[in-house]
Structures are given as C-alpha cells and as structure tokens.
Short mmCIF file of C-alpha atoms in Angstrom, two decimals:
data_model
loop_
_atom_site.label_atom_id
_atom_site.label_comp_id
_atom_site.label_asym_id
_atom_site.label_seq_id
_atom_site.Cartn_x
_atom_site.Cartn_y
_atom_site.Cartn_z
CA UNK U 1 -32.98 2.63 1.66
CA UNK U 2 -31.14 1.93 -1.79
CA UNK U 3 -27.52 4.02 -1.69
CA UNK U 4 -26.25 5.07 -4.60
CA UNK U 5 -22.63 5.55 -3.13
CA UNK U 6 -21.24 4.79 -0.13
CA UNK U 7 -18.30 7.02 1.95
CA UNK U 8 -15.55 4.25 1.52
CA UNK U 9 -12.71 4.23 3.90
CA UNK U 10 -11.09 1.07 3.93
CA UNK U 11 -7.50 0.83 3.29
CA UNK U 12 -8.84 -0.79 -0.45
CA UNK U 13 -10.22 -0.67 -2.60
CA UNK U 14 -10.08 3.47 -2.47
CA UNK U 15 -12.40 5.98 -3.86
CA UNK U 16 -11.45 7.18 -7.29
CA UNK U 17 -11.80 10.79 -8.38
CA UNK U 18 -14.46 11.53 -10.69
CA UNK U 19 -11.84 13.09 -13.64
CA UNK U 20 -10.07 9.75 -13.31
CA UNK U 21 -13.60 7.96 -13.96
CA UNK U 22 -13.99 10.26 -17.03
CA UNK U 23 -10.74 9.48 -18.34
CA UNK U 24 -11.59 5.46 -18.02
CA UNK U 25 -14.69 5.71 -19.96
CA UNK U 26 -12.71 6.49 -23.10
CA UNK U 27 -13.58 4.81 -26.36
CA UNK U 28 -11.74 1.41 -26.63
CA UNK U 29 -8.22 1.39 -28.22
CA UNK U 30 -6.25 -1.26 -29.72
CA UNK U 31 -3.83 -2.67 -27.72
CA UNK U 32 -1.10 -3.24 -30.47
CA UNK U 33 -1.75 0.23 -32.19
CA UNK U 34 0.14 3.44 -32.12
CA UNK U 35 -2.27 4.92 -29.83
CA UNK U 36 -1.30 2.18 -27.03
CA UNK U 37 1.93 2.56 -27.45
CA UNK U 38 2.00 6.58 -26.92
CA UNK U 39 0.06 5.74 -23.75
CA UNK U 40 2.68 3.41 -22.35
CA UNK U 41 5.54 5.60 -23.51
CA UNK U 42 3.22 8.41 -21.25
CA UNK U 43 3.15 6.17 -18.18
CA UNK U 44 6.11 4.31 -18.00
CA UNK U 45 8.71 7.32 -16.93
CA UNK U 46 6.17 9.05 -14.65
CA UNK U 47 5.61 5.97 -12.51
CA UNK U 48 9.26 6.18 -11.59
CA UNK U 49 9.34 9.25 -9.41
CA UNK U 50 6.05 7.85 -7.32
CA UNK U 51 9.15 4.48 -6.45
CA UNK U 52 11.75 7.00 -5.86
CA UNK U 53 13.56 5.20 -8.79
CA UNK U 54 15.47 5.16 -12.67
CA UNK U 55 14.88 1.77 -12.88
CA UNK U 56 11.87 0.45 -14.72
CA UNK U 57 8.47 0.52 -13.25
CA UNK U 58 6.98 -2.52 -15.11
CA UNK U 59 2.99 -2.46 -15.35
CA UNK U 60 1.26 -6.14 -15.35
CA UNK U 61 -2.99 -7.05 -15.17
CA UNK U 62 -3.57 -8.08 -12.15
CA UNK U 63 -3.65 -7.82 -8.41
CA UNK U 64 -1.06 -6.82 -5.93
CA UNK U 65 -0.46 -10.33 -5.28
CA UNK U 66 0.91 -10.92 -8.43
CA UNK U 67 3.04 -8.36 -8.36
CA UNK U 68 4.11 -9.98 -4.82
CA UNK U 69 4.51 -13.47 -7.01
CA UNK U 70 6.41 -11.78 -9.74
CA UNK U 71 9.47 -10.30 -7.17
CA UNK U 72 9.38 -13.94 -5.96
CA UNK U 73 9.65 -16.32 -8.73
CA UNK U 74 11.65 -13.74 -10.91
CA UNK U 75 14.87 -13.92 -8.95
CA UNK U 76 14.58 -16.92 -6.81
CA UNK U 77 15.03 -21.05 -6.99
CA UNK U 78 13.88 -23.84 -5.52
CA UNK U 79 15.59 -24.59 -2.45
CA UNK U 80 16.65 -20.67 -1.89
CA UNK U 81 16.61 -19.43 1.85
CA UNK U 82 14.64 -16.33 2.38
CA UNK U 83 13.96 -13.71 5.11
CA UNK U 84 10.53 -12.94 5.40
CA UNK U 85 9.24 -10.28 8.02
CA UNK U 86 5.90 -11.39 9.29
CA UNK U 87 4.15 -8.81 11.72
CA UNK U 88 0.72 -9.17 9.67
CA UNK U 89 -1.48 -11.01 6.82
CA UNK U 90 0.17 -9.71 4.00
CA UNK U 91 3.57 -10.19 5.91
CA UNK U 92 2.04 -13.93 6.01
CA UNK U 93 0.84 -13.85 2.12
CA UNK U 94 4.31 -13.19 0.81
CA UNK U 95 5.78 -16.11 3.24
CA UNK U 96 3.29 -18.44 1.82
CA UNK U 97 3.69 -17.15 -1.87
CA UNK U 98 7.74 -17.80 -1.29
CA UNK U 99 6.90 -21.37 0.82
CA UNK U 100 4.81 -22.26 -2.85
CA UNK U 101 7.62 -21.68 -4.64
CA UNK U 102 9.72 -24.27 -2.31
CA UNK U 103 12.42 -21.64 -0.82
CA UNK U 104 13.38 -22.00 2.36
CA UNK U 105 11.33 -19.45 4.53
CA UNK U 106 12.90 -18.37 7.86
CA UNK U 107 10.31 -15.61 9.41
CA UNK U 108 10.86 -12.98 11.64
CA UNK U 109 7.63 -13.22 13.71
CA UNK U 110 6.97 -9.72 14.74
CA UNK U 111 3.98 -8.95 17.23
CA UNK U 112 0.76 -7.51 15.47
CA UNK U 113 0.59 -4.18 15.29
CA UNK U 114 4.47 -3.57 16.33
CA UNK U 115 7.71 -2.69 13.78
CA UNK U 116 10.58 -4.99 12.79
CA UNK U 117 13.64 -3.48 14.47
CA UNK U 118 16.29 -3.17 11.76
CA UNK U 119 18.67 -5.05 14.48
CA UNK U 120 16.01 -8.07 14.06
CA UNK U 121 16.85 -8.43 10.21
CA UNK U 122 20.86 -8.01 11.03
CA UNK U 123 20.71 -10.97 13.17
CA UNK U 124 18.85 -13.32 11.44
CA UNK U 125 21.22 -12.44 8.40
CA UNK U 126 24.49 -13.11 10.50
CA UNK U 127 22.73 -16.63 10.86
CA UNK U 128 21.97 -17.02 8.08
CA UNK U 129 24.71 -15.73 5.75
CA UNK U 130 23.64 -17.71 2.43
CA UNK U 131 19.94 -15.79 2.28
CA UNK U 132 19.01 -15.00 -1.16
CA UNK U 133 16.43 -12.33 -0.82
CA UNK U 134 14.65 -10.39 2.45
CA UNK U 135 10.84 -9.20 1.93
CA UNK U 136 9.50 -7.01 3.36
CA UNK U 137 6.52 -5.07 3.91
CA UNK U 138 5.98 -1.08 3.81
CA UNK U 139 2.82 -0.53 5.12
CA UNK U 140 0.98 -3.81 6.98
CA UNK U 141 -2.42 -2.99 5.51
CA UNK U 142 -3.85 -5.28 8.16
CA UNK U 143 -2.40 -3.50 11.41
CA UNK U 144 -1.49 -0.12 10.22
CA UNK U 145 1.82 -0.39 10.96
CA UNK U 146 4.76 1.48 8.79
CA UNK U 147 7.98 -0.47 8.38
CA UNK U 148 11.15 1.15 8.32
CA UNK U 149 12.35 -0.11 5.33
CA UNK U 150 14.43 2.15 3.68
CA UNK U 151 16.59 2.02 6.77
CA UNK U 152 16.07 -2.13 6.47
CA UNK U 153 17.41 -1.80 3.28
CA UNK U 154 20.65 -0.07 3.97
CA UNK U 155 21.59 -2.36 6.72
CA UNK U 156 20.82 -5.38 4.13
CA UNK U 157 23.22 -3.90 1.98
CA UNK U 158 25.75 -3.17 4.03
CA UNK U 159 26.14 -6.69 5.60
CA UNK U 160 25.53 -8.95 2.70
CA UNK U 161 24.40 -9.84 -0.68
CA UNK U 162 21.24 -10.62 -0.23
CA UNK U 163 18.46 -8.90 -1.94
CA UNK U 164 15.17 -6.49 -0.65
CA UNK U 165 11.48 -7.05 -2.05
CA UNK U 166 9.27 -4.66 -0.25
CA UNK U 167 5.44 -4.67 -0.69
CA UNK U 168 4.23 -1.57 -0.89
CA UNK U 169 0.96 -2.05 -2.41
CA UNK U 170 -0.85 0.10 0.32
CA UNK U 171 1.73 2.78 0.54
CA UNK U 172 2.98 3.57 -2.99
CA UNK U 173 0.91 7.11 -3.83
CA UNK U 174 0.44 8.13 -0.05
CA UNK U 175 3.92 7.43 1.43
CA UNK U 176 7.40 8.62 0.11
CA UNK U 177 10.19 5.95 -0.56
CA UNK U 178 13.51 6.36 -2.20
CA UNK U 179 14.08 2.87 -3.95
CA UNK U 180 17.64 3.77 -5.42
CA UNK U 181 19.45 5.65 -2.23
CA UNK U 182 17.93 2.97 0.12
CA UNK U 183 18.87 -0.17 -2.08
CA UNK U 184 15.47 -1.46 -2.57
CA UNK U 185 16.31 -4.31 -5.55
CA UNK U 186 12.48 -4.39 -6.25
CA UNK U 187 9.64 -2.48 -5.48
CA UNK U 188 5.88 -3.68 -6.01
CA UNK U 189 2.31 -1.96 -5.47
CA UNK U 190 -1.29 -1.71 -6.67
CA UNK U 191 -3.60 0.18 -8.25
CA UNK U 192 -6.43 -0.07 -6.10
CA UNK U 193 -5.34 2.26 -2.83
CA UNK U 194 -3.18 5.37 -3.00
CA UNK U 195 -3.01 5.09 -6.20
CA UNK U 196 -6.58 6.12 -6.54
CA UNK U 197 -7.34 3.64 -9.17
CA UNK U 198 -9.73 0.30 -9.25
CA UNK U 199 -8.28 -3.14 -8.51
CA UNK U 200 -6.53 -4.52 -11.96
CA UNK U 201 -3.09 -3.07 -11.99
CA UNK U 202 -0.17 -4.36 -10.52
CA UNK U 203 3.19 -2.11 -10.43
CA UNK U 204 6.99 -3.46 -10.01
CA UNK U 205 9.66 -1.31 -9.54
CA UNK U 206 12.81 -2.81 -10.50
CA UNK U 207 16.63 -1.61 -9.75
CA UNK U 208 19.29 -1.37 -12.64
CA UNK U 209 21.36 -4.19 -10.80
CA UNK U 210 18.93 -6.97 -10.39
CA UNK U 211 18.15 -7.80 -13.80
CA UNK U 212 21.31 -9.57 -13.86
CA UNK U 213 19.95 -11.89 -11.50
CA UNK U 214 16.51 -11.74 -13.16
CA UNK U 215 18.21 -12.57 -16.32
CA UNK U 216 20.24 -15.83 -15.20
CA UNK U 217 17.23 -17.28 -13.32
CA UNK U 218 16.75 -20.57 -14.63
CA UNK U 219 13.21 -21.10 -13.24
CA UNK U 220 10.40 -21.05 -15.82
CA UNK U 221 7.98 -18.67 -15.76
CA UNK U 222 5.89 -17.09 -17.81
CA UNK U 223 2.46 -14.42 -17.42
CA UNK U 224 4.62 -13.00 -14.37
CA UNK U 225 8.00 -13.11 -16.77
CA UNK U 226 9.98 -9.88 -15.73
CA UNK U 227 11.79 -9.99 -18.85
CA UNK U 228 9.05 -9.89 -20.93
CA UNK U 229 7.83 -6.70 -19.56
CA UNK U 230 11.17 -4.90 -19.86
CA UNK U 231 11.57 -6.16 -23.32
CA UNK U 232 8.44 -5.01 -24.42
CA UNK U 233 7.98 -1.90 -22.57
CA UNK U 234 11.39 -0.68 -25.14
CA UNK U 235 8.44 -0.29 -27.50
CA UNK U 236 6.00 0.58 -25.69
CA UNK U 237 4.17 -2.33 -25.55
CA UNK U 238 3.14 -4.67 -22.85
CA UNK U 239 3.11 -8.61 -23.30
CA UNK U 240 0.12 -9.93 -22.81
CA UNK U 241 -3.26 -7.75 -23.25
CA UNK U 242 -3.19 -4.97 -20.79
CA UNK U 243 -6.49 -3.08 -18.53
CA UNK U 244 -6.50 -0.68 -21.39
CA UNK U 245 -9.65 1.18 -19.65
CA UNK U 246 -7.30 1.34 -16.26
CA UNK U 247 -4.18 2.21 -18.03
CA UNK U 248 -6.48 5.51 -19.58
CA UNK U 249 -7.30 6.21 -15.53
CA UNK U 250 -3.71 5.93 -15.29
CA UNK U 251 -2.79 8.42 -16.72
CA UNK U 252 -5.07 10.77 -15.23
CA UNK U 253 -3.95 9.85 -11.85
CA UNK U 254 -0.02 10.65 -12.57
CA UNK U 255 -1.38 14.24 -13.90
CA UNK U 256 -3.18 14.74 -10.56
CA UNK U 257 -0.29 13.47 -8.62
CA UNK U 258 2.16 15.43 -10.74
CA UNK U 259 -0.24 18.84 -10.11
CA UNK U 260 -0.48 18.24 -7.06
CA UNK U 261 3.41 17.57 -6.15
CA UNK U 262 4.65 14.29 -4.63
CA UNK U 263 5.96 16.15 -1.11
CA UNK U 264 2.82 18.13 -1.29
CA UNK U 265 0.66 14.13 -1.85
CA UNK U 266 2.43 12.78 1.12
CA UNK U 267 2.06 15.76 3.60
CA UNK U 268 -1.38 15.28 3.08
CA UNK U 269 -1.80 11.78 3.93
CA UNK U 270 0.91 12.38 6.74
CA UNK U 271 -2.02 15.33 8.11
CA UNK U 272 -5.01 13.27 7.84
CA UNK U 273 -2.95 10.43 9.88
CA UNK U 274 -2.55 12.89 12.86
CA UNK U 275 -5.97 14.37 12.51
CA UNK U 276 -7.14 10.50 12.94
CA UNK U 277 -4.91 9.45 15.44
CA UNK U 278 -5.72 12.77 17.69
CA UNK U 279 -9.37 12.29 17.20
CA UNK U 280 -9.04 8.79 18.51
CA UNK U 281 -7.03 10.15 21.60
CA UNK U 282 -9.78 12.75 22.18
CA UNK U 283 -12.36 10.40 22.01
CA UNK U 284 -11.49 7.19 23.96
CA UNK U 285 -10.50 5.10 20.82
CA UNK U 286 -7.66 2.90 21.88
CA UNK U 287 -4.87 3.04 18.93
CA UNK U 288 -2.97 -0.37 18.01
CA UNK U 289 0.00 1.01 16.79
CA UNK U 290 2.09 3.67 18.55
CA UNK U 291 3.12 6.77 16.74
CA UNK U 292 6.26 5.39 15.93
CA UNK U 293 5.07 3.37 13.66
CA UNK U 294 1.83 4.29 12.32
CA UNK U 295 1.24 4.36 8.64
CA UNK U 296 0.23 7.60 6.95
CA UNK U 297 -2.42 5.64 5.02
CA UNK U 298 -4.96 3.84 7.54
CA UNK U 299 -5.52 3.64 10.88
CA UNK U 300 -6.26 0.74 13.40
CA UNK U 301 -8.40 0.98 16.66
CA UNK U 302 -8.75 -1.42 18.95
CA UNK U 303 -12.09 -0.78 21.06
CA UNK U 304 -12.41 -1.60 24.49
CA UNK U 305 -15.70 -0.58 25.67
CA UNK U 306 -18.13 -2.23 22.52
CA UNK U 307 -17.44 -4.33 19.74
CA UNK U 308 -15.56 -2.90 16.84
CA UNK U 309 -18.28 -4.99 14.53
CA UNK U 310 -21.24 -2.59 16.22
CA UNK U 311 -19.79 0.23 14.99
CA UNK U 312 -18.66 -0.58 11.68
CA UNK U 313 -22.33 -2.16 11.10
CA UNK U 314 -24.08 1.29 12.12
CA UNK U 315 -22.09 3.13 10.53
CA UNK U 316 -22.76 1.47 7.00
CA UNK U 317 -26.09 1.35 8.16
CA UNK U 318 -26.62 4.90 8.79
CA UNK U 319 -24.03 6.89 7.11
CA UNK U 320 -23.32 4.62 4.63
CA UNK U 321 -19.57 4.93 5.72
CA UNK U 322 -17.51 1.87 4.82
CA UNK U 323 -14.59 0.96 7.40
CA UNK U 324 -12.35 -2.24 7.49
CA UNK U 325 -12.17 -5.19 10.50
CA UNK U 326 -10.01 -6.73 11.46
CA UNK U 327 -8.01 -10.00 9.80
CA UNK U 328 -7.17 -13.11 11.13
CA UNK U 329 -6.73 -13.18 14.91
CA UNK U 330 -7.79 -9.61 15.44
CA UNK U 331 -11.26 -10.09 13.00
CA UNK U 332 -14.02 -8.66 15.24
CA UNK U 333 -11.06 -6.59 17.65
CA UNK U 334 -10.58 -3.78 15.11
CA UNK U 335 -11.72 -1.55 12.95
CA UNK U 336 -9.32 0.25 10.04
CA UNK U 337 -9.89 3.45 8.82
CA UNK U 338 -8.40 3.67 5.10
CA UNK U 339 -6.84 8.05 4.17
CA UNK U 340 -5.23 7.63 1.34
CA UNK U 341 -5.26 8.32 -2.29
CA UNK U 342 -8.80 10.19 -3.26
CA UNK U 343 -8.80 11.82 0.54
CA UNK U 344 -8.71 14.74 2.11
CA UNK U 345 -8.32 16.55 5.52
CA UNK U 346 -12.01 17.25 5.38
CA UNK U 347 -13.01 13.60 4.47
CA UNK U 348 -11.20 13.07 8.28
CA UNK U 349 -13.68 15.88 9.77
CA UNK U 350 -16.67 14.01 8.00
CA UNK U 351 -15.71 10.11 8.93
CA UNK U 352 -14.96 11.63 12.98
CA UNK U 353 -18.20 13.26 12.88
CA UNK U 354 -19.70 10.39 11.92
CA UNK U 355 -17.88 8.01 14.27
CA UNK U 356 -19.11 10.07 17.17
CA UNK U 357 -22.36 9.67 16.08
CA UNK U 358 -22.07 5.81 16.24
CA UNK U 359 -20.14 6.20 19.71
CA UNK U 360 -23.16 7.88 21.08
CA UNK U 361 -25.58 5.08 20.23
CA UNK U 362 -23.27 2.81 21.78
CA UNK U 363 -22.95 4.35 25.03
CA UNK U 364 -18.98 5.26 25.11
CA UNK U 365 -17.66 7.56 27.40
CA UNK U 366 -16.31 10.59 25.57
CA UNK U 367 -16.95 14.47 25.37
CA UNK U 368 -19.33 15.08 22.19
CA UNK U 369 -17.38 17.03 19.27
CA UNK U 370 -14.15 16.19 21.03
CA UNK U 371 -12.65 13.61 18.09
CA UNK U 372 -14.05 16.68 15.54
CA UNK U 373 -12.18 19.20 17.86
CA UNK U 374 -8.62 17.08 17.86
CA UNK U 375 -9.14 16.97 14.20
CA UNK U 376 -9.18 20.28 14.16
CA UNK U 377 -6.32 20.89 15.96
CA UNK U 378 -4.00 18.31 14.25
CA UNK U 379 -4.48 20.07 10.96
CA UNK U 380 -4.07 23.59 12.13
CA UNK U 381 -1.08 22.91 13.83
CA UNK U 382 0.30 21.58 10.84
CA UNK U 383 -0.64 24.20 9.08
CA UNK U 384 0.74 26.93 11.28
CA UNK U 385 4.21 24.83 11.13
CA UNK U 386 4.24 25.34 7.39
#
C-alpha cells in the first residue's frame, strides 16, 4: 500500500514541523532586495546562541560536508599536520577531506562506538608539537557516540597553539555547546537534523580570534571563502545565491527554538535518550555505546539474537517507521534510532511500541510492553526530578 508519510527516525534527514513547512512555501523573494537582507539581519544573531557563541555564525548552500571543507581549507596549507579523531565515518570523512587538501593527517583511531579520552589528544599533541589544527567530532552520527569536546577543547588550549574544528552537524539544535568558554576556534553543522530543517544549509560558527588566521591564509579558495561570508553578511547579504525557500524555514525554526528555550530543547532530547536507552535495557536490545558516552540525539543497537536488517525492513514495511543501519564495518550489525529536532517523548512511546511489535515477529526473548514500560519510567523519573 502507497504511504503518504512515513514515521522517520534516522539520525537525518529529520522530520520538519508542519509551521516550518508553511513558512518555506512563501512566495519567492529576491535575493539582492531589501526583503533578503531583513531576513539575514533576522537569522544571523539568533544562530549564535544555538553555538554557544559572539562570533559569527556564517550560513552557506550546501551540505554539512561543506561546511566540514570550509573549516579545512579556510585556515590550513598544504603540507600542515593535523589531528584528526577517528572513532567513526564522519570521523573518517573529515580525515579524508583534510588528506585532499594535502595536510599531514595523524589520526587518533578510536574503537567504534567508544569516546576519545581527552588524555589521547594531549599525547599525540606533546608529539606532535607543530599541529596546526585538531578536528573533532561532537556527535559520531554513525555510532551514537558523544565526544567530550568542550573538555577536548580546553586541554587543546591549554597545551598549545593549535586550533579545534568540531563537527557538529548532528548535534547542533539537540545538544548544548559553549563554543567561546570551551575555545572551540570553529564550529560547523547542518540543517537537515536537529535543526529540524531539509538538507541545503550548512552553518559555521566562527571565533573572534581565528579570522586572523583565516585572513592570512594564502590558499585559494573560493564558493567555501570564509571571508566572503563575513564580508557580506555586514550587509546582510550572502555571496553567492542562497536556499532562499530554506532560509524562510529558518527562521521559523529559531522562533520555535527560541519559544521553546534552548535548556528546555536539550532536556528534551537528553529525556527521549534515556527513555530509548531504558527501553532497549527492558527489552533485550544490546546498546553499542555505554551511557557515558551516548549522544542525546540517536541511538545505536547492536542485535544479537536476529539481524538488525529484519527489523528495520518490517518495520518500514508495516509501520512505515524509518530507522538507520549501520555504516561501513558495522552495515547490517546495527540499527540507529534518530530523537532529535521535530521529536518528542511520545514519538519514543510510539517507535518502542512499534519495535516490540517487530521483536515479536522475530521471535526475541523479551516481556511484551516492557521497552513501552521503561519508557515510561525514564520520563517520569525525569519529570519527578524537575
């Protein structure tokens, strides 16, 4: 039978709230008129709150990965070393993106599924004295796993000179970060996960004192030119034709954010992570990442009695519910859950009912309405704390 929607929860693409449609569907502006420019002057200082920053939150078309390009070949040159923390695909993506752009990569291999220890970054800096720039990633979208960043980034500071990139293009909108008290030189995301938008927008966040290196790079670039942003945001302008449509569901999203409060956004993400994890637990769902280090915006199980590819498929097939596998080395040994951005506690209730369902017809060994139960539990405990 033909669906007409589908209950998406992958970590991204994210559903987006029906006002937020509305507000897209506005009649076409032009992109050099007054009207564009009030929009941008809108945007530009709400964004910085969501990066915990003053500096400029820059606004390109385009993917995450260009946002992930633009840290890179905006304050780096051929034959720079690098620190790169590897404990995932993306991890991987921005080691390949910097290997492109002929720096010399040194990774810090970390297990799949596992944290970097902060002590991990400080040695490979004491080797390693001359790095230019350690990147990092905030949420692993591919394991589930939450770096400790902000702490990364103090340590960083305190022992050298080198600067942080952090990706946080699947944690920006569902996680809280303080870019300025942390050190964090830049700052990148996406539109299309907590940020409750469609794929199209890329976001980067950067400090008041790395322009000065941005500004001295020699290295030509150009679409992904930093400078060219910040000089043309001054009038509320962007340099190259912008995802006008997007930028209108922009907008929307900072008002819901801003209604809703920031603290108030990331408790809730931080609540439907326990209510997942505990359902899990209750149910027999072995969890790849300990609690540690989970990330409050999806959730990675690692089946041991069927195939996570059997349940993902019945689950589309019957509920129309849309989960992630696995990438790389762990495709067909996961499944990821996406809560974040248009999510709530009772979206957790619906996807665990559901799950149990699919559990059933595949014969695991669990107490029926226990997952739905834990749920439960998670978020009235949380509530009771409040």
């Amino acid at each position: 039978m033909k669906r007409e929607w589908d209950l998406l929860h992958t970590p991204g693409p994210s559903p987006v709230p029906p006002s937020v449609e509305r507000s897209m569907n506005q009649p076409m502006i032009g992109h050099r008129g007054g009207k564009c420019k009030e929009l941008m002057n809108d945007i530009a200082p709400r964004l910085k709150p969501i990066f915990g920053t003053s500096g400029e939150v820059l606004v390109v078309t385009g993917s995450g990965t260009s946002a992930l390009e633009s840290s890179v070949v905006n304050i780096t040159q051929p034959g720079d070393e690098v620190i790169v923390v590897v404990a995932g695909a993306f991890g991987d993506r921005f080691a390949q993106i910097c290997e492109t752009y002929e720096l010399e990569v040194n990774r810090i291999d970390v297990p799949w599924g596992e944290a970097v220890e902060v002590d991990q970054i400080e040695a490979a800096l004491q080797e390693r004295p001359h790095t230019k720039a350690v990147f990092l990633t905030y949420c692993e979208t591919s394991t589930g796993v939450m770096h400790p960043v902000e702490k990364a980034a103090k340590r960083v500071k305190a022992i050298s000179s080198a600067l942080v990139v952090v990706d946080g293009v699947s944690s920006i909108g569902g996680a809280g970060v303080d870019m300025d008290q942390s050190g964090i030189d830049i700052l990148v995301s996406g539109s299309q996960k907590a940020m409750m938008l469609p794929p199209g927008l890329a976001f980067v966040a950067v400090g008041n004192q790395v322009w000065n290196v941005i500004d001295d790079n020699p290295r030509p670039r150009f679409y992904l030119d930093l400078r060219s942003y910040r000089k043309q945001l001054e009038g509320g302008q962007t340099p190259f034709t912008p995802a006008l449509s997007l930028l209108f569901g922009l907008q929307q999203v900072l008002h819901l954010l801003e209604e809703e409060g920031l603290d108030h956004v990331f408790d809730r993400h931080h609540v439907m992570k326990e209510m997942t994890r505990e359902a899990c637990r209750a149910l027999n769902l072995p969890l790849l990442v300990t609690d540690e280090a989970a990330s409050s915006t999806v959730t990675s199980i690692r089946p041991d009695t069927f195939e996570a590819e059997q349940l993902r498929k019945l689950a589309n097939e019957e509920f129309g519910l849309i989960l992630a596998g696995g990438q790389k080395h762990l495709k067909g040994e996961i499944f990821r859950i996406g809560h974040m951005g248009y999510s709530r506690p009772s979206n957790v209730l619906q996807y665990i009912g559901i799950i149990e369902i699919i559990l059933k017809r595949l014969g695991h060994d669990f107490e029926q309405g226990a997952g739905v139960a834990a749920a439960q539990e998670a978020y009235l405990k949380r509530t009771r704390e409040e």
